[in-house]
JSON list of C-alpha atoms in Angstrom, two decimals:
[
{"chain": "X", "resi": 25, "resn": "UNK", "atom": "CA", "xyz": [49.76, 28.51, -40.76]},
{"chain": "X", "resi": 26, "resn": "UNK", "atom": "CA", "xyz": [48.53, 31.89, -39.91]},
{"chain": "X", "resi": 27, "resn": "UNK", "atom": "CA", "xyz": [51.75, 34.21, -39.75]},
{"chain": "X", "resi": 28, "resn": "UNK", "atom": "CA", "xyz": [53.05, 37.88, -39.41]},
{"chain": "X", "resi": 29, "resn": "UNK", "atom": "CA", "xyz": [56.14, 39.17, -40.80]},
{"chain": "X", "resi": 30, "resn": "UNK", "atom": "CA", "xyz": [57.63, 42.12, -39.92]},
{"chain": "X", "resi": 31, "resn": "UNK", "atom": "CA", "xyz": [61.07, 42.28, -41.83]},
{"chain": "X", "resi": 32, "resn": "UNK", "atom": "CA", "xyz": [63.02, 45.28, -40.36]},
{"chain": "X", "resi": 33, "resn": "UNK", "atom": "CA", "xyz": [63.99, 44.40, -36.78]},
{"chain": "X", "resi": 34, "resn": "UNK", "atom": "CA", "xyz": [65.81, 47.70, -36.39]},
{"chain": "X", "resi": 35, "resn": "UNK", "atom": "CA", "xyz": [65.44, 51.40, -38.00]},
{"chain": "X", "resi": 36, "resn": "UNK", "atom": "CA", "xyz": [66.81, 54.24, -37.46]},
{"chain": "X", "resi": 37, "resn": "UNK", "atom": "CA", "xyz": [65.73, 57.36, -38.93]},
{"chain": "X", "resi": 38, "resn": "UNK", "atom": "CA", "xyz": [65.89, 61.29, -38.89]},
{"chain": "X", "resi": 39, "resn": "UNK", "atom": "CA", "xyz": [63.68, 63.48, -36.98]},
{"chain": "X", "resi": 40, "resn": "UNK", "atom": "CA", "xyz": [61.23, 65.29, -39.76]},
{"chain": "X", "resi": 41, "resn": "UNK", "atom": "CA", "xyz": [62.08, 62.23, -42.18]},
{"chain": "X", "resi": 42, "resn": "UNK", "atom": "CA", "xyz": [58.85, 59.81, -43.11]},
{"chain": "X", "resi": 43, "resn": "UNK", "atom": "CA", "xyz": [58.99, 56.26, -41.86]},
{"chain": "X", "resi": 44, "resn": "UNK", "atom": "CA", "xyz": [57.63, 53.02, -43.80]},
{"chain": "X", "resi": 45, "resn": "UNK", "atom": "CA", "xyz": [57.20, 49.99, -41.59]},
{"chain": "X", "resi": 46, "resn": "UNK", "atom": "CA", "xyz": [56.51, 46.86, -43.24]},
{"chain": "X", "resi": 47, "resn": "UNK", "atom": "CA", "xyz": [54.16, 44.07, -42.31]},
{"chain": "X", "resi": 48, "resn": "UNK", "atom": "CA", "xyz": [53.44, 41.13, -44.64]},
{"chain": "X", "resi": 49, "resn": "UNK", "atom": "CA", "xyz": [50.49, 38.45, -43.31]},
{"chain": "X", "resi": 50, "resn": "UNK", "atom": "CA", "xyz": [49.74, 34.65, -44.32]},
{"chain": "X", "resi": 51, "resn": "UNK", "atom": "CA", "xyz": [46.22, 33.85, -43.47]},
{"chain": "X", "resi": 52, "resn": "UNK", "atom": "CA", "xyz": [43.52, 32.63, -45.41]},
{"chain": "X", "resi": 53, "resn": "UNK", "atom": "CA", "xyz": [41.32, 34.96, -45.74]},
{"chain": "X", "resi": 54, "resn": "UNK", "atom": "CA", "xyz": [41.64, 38.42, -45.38]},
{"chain": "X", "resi": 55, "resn": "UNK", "atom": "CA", "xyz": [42.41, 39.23, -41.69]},
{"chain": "X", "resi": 56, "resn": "UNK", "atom": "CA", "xyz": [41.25, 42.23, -39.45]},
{"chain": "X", "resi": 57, "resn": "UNK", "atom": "CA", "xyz": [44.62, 44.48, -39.68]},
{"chain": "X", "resi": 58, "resn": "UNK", "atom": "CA", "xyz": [46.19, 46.51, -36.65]},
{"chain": "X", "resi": 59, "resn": "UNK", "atom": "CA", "xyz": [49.18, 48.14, -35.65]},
{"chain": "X", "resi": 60, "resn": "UNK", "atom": "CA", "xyz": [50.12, 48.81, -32.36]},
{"chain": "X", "resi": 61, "resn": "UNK", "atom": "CA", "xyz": [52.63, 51.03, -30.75]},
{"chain": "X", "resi": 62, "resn": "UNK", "atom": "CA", "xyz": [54.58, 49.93, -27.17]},
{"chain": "X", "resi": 63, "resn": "UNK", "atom": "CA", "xyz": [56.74, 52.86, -25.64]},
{"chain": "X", "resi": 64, "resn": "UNK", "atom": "CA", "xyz": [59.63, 51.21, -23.39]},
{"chain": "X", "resi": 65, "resn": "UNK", "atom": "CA", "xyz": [58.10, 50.16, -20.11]},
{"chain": "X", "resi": 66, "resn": "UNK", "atom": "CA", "xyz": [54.37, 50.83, -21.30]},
{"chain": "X", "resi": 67, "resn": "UNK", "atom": "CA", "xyz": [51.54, 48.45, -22.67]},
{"chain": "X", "resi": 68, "resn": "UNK", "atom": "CA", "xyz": [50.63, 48.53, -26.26]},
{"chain": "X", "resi": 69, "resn": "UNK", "atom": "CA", "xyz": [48.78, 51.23, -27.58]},
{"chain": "X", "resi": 70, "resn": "UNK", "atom": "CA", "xyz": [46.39, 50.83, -30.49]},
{"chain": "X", "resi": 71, "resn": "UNK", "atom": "CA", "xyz": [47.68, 53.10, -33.51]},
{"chain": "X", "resi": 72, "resn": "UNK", "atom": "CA", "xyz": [45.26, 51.84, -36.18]},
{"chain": "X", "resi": 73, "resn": "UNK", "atom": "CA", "xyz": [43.37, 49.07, -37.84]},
{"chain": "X", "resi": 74, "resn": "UNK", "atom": "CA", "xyz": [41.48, 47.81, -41.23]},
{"chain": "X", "resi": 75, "resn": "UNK", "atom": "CA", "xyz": [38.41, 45.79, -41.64]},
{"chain": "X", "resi": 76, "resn": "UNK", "atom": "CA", "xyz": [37.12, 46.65, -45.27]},
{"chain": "X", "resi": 77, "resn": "UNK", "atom": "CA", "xyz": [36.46, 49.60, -47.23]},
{"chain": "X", "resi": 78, "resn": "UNK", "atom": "CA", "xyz": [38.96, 52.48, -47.67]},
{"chain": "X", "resi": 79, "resn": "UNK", "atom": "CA", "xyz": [42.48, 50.94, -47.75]},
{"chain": "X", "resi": 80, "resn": "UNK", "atom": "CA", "xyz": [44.14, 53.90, -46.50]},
{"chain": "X", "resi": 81, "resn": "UNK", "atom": "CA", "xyz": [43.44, 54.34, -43.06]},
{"chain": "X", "resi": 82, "resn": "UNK", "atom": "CA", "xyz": [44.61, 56.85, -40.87]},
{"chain": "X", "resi": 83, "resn": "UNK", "atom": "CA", "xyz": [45.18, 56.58, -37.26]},
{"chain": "X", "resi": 84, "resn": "UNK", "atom": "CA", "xyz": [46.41, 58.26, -33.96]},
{"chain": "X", "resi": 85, "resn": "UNK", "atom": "CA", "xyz": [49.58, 60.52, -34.18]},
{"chain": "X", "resi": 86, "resn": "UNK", "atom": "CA", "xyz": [49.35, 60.90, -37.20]},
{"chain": "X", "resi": 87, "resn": "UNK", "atom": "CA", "xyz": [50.07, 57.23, -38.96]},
{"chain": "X", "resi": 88, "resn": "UNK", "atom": "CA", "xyz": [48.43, 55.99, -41.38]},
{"chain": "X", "resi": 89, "resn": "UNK", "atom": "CA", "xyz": [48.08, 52.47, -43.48]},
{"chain": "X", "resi": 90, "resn": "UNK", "atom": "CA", "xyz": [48.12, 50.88, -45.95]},
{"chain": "X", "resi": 91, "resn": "UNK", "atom": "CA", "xyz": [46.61, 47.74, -47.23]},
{"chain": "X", "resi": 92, "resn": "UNK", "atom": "CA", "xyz": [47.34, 46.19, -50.44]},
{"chain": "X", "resi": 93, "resn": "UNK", "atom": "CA", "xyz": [45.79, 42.63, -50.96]},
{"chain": "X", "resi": 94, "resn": "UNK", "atom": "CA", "xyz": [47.36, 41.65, -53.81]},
{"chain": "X", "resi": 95, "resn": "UNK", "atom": "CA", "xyz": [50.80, 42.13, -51.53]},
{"chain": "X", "resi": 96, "resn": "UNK", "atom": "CA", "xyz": [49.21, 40.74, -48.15]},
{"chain": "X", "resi": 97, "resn": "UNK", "atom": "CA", "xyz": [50.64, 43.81, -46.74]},
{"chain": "X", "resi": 98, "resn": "UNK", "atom": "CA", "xyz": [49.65, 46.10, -44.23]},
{"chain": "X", "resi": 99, "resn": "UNK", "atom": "CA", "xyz": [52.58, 48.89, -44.30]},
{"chain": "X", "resi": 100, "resn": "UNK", "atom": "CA", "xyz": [52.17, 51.94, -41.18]},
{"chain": "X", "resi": 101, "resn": "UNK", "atom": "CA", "xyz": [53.60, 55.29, -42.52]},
{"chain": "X", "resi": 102, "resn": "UNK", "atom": "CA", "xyz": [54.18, 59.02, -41.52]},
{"chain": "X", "resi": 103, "resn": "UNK", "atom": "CA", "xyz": [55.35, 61.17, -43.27]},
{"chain": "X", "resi": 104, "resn": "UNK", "atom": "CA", "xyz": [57.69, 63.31, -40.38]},
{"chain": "X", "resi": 105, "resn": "UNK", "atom": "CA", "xyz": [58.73, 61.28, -37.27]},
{"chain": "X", "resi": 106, "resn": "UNK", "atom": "CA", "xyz": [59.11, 62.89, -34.11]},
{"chain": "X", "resi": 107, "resn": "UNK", "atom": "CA", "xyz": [61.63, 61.63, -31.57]},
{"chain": "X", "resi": 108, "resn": "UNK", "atom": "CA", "xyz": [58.11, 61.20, -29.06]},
{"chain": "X", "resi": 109, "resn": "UNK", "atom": "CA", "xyz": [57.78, 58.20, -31.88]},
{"chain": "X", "resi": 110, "resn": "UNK", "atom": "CA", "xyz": [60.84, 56.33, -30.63]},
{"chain": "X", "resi": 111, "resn": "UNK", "atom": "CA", "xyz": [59.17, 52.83, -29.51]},
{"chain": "X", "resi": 112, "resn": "UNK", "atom": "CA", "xyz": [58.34, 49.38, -30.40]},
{"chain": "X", "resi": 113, "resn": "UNK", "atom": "CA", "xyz": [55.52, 48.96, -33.48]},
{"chain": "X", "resi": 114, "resn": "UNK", "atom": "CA", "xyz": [53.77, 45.68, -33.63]},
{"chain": "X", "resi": 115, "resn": "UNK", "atom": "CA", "xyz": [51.69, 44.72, -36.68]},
{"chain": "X", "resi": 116, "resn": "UNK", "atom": "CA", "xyz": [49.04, 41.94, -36.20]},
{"chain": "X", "resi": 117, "resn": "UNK", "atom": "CA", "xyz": [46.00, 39.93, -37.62]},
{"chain": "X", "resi": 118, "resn": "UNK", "atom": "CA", "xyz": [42.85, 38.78, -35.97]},
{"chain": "X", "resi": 119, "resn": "UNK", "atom": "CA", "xyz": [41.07, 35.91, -38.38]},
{"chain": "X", "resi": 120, "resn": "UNK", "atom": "CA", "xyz": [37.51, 37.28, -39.36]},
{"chain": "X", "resi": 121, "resn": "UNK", "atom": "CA", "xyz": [35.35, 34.43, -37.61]},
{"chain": "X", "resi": 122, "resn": "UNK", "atom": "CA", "xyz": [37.80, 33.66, -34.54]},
{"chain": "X", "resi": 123, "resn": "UNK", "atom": "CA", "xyz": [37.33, 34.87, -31.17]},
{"chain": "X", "resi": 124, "resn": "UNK", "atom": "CA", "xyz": [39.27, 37.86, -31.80]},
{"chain": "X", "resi": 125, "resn": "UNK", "atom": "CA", "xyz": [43.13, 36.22, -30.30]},
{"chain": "X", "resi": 126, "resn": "UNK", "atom": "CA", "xyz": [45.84, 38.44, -31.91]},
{"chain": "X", "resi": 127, "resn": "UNK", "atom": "CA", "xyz": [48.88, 37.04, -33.99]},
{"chain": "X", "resi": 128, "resn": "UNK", "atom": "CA", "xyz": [50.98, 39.35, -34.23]},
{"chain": "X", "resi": 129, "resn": "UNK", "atom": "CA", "xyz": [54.92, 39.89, -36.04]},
{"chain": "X", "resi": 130, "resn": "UNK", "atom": "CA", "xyz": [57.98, 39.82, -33.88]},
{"chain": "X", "resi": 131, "resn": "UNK", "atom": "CA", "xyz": [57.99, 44.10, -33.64]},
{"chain": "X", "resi": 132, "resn": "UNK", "atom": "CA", "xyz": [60.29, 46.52, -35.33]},
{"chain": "X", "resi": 133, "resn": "UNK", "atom": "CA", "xyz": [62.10, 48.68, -32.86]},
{"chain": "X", "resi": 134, "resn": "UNK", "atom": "CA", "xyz": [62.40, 52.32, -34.28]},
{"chain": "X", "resi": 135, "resn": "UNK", "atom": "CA", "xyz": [65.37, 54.67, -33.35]},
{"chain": "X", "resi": 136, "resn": "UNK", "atom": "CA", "xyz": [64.88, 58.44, -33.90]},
{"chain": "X", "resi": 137, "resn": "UNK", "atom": "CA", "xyz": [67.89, 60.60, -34.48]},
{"chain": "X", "resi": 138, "resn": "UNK", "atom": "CA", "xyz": [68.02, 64.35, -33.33]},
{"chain": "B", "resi": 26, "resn": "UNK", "atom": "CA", "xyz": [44.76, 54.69, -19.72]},
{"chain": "B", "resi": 27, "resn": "UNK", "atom": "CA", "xyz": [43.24, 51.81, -21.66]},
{"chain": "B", "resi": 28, "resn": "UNK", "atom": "CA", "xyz": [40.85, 50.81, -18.53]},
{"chain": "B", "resi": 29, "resn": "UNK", "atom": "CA", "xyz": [42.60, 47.71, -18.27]},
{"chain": "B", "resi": 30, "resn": "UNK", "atom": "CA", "xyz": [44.39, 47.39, -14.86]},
{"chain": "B", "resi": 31, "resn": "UNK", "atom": "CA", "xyz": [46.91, 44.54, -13.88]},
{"chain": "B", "resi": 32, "resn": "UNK", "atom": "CA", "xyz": [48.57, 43.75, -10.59]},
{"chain": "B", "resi": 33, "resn": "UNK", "atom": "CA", "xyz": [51.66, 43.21, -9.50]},
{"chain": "B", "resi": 34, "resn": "UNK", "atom": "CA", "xyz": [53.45, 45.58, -11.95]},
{"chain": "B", "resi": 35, "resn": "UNK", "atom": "CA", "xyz": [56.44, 42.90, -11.06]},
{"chain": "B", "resi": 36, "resn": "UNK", "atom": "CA", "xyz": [57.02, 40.05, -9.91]},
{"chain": "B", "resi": 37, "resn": "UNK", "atom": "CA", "xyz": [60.25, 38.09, -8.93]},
{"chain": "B", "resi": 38, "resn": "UNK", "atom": "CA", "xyz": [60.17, 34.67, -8.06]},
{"chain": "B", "resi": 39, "resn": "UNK", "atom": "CA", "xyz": [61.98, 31.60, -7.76]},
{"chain": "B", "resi": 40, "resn": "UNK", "atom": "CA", "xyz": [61.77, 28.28, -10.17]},
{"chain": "B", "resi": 41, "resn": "UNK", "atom": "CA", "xyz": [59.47, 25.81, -8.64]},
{"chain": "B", "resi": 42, "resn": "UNK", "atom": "CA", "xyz": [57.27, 28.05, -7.58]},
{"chain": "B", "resi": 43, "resn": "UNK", "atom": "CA", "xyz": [53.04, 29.70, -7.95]},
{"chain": "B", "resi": 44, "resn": "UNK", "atom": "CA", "xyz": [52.36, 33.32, -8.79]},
{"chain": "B", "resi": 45, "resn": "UNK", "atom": "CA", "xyz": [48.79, 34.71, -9.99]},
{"chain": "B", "resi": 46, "resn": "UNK", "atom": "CA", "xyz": [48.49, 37.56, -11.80]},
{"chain": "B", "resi": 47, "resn": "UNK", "atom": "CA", "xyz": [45.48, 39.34, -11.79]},
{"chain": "B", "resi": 48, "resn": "UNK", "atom": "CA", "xyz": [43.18, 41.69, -14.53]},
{"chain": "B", "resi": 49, "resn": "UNK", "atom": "CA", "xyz": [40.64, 43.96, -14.17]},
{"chain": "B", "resi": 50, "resn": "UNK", "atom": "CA", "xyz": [38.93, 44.50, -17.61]},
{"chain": "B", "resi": 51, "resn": "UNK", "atom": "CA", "xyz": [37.23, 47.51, -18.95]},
{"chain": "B", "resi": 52, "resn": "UNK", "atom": "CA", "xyz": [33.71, 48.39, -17.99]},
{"chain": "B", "resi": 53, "resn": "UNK", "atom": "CA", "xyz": [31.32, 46.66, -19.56]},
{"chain": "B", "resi": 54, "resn": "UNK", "atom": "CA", "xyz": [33.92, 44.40, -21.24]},
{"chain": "B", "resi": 55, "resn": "UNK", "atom": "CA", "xyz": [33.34, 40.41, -21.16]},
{"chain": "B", "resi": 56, "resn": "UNK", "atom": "CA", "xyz": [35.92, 39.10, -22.93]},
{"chain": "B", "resi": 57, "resn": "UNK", "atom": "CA", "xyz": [39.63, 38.90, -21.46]},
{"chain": "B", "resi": 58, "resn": "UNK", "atom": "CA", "xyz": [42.67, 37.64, -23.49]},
{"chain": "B", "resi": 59, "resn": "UNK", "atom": "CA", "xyz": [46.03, 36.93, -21.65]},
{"chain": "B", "resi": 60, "resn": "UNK", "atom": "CA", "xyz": [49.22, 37.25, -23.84]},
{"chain": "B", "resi": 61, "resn": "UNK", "atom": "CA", "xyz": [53.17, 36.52, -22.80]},
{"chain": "B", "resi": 62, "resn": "UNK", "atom": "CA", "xyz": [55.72, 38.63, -24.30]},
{"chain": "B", "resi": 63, "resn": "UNK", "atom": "CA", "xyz": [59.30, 37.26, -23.91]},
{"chain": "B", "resi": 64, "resn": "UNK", "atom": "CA", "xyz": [62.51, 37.76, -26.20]},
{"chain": "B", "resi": 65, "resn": "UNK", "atom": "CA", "xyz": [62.39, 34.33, -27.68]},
{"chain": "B", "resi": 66, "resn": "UNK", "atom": "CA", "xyz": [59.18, 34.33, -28.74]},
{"chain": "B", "resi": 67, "resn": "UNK", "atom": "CA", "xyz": [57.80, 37.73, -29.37]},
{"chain": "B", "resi": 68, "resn": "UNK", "atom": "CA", "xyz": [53.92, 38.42, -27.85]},
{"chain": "B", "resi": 69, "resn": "UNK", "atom": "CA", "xyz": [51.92, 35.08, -27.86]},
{"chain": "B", "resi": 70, "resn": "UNK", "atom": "CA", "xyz": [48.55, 34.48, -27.31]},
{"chain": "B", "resi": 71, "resn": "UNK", "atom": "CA", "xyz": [47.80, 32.36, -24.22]},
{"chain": "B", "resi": 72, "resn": "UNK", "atom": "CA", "xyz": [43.84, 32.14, -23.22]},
{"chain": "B", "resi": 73, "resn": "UNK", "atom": "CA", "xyz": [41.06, 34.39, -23.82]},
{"chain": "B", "resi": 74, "resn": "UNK", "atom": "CA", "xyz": [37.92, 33.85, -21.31]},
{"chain": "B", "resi": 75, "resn": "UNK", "atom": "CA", "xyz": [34.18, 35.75, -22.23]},
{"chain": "B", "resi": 76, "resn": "UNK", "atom": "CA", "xyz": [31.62, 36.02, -19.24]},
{"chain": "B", "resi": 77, "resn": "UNK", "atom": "CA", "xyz": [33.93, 33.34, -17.02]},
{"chain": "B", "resi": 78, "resn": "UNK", "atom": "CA", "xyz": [33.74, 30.46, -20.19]},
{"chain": "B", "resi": 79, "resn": "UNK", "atom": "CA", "xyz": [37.07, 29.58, -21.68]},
{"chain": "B", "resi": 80, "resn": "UNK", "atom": "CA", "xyz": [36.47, 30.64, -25.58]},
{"chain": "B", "resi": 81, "resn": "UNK", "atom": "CA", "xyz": [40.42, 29.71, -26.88]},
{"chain": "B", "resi": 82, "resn": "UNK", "atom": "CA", "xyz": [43.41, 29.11, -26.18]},
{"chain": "B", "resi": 83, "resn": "UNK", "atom": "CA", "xyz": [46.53, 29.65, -27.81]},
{"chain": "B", "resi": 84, "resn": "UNK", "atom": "CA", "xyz": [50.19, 28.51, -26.56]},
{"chain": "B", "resi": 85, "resn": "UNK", "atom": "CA", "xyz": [49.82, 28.24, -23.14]},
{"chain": "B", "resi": 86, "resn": "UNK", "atom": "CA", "xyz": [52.03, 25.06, -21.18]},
{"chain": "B", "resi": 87, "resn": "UNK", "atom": "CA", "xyz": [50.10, 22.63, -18.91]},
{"chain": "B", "resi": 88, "resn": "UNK", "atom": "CA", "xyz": [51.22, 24.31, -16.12]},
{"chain": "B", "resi": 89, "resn": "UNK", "atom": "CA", "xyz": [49.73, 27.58, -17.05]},
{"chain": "B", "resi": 90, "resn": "UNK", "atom": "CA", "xyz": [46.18, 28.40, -16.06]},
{"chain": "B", "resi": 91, "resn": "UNK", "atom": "CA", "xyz": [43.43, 30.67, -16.02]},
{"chain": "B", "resi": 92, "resn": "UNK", "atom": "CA", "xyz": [40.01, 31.65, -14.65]},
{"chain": "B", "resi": 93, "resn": "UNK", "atom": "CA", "xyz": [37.79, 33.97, -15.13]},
{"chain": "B", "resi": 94, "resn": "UNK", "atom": "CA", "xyz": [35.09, 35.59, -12.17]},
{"chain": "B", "resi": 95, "resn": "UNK", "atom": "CA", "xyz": [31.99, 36.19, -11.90]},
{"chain": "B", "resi": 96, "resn": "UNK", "atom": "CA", "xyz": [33.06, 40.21, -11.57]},
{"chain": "B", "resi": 97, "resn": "UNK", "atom": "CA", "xyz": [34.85, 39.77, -14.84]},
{"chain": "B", "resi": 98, "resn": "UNK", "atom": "CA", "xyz": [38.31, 39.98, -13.64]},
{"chain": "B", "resi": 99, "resn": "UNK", "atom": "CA", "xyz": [40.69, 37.72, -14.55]},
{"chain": "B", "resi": 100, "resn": "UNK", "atom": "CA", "xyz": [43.13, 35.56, -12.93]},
{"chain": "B", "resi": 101, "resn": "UNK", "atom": "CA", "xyz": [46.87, 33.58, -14.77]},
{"chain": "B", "resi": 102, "resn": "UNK", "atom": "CA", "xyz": [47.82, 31.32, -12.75]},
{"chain": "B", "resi": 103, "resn": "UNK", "atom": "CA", "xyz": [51.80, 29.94, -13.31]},
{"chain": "B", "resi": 104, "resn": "UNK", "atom": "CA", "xyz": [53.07, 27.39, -11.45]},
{"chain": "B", "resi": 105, "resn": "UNK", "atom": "CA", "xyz": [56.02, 25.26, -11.52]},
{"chain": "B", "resi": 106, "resn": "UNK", "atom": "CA", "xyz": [57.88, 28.23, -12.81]},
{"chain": "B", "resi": 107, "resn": "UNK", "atom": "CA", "xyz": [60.85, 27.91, -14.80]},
{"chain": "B", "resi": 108, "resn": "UNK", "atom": "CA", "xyz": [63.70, 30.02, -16.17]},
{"chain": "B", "resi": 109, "resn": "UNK", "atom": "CA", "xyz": [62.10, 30.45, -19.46]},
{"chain": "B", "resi": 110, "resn": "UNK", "atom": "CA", "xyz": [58.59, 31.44, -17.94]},
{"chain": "B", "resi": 111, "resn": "UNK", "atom": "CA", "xyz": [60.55, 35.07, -17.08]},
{"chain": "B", "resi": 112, "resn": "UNK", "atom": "CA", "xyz": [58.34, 37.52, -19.75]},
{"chain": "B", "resi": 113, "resn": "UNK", "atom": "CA", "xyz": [55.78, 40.25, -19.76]},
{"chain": "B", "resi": 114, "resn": "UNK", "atom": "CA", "xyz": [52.59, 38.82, -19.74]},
{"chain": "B", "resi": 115, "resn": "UNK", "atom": "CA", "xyz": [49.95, 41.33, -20.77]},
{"chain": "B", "resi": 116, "resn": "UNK", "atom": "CA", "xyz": [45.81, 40.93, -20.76]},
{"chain": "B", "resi": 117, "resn": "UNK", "atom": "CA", "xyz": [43.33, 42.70, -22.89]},
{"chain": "B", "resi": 118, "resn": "UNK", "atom": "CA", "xyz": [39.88, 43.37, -22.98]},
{"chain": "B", "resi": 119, "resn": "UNK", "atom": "CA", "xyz": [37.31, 43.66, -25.86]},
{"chain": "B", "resi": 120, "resn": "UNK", "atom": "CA", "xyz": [36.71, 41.52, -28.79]},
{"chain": "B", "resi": 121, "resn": "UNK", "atom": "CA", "xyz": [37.13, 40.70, -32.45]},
{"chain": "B", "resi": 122, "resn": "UNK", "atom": "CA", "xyz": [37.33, 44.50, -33.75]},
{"chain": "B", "resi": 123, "resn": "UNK", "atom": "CA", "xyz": [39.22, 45.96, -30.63]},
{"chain": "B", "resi": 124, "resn": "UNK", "atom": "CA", "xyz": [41.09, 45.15, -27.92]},
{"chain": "B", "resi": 125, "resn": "UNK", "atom": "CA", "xyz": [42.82, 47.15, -25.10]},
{"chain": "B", "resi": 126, "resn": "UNK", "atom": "CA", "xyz": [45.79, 46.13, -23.31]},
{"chain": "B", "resi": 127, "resn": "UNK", "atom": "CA", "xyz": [46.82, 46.55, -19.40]},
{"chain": "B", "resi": 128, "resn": "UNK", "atom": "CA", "xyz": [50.48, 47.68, -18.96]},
{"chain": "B", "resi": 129, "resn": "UNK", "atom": "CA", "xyz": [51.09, 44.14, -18.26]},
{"chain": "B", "resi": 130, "resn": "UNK", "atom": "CA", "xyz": [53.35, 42.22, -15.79]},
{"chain": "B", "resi": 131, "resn": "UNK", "atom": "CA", "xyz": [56.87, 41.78, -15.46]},
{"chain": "B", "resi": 132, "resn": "UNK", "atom": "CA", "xyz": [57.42, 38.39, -14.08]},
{"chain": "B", "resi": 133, "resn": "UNK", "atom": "CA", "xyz": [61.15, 37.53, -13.53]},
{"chain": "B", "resi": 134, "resn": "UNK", "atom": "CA", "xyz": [62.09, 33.73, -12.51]},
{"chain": "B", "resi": 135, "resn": "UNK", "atom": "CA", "xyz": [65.41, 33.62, -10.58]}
]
């Protein structure tokens, strides 16, 4: 079954330090990528996404991604978190010939320290 | 602003009983996707509609349903409510490549 793992539940990091958040996908084919960002309260925000081409791609606020087939992994970085960045990330899949429904991983909540 | 509006921002209700929550796409959009977001279960897809045909549908209960207008807006439909039906449920408009999300509705089953 089409899936979307998002290991880290909960991280905490440093203001100024770089995050990693992971996202792993089972599908059978490669999947349209995206990661999305919901602030407390708000909707979700569209940070990125990946179709083909360049697997580094860079998005809004300064995240960027990764994707590494041979890993099914689609892992959002930046390199200095601000505490603005404190909110819930969502990675998720859309299958290539579906009607575009998003699966997406159970979130990873990230904490910012002053 | 994505574009996407929904109404009621919240919604409190009782168990047994009908709410419809409403979505207003973005211009020129024709597809709208409904998705719940609850603790247990993380964001599901529900129902997605294009140009007021039902296209797929995803984990949405029997007693969950869903139109779509001729002026594109979209209407859930929830009846027989239960504890477990409390949850944000979000739309989005778009398609395959994109899609935007409303800031959703907080429906809360007492």
């Amino acid at each position: 079954a089409q899936s979307v793992t998002q290991p880290d539940i909960h991280i905490t990091v440093s203001e100024g330090a770089s995050l990693e958040l992971r996202c792993n996908y089972s599908y059978g084919a490669t999947p349209y990528l995206f990661w999305y960002v919901q602030s407390p309260g708000q909707g979700l925000q569209l940070l990125l996404k990946y179709f083909s081409g360049d697997t580094l791609v860079q998005g809004i606020k300064g995240f960027e991604a990764e994707f590494k087939r041979s890993q099914s992994s689609f892992n959002l970085r930046k390199p200095s978190v601000h505490w603005s960045d404190a909110a819930e990330y969502f990675c998720a899949v859309v299958g290539r010939g579906s009607q575009g429904n998003l699966i997406f991983g159970k979130g990873t909540k990230l904490s910012v320290k002053p | 602003d994505s574009g996407v509006t929904q109404t009621p921002k919240h919604l409190i209700t009782a168990t047994g009983q009908r709410v419809t929550l409403r979505c207003s796409p973005r211009s020129g959009d024709l597809s709208v996707y409904w998705y719940q977001q609850s603790l247990d279960q993380g964001l599901q897809f529900l129902i997605q509609y294009y140009n007021g045909e039902e296209r797929a549908k995803g984990n949405i209960l029997e007693r969950f349903s869903a139109q779509q207008f001729p002026d594109l807006h979209s209407e859930l439909n929830l009846s027989s409510l239960e504890l477990g039906d409390s949850a944000l449920y979000f739309c989005a408009s778009g398609g395959l490549e994109t899609q935007y999300f409303g800031p959703g509705t907080r429906l809360l089953v007492l």
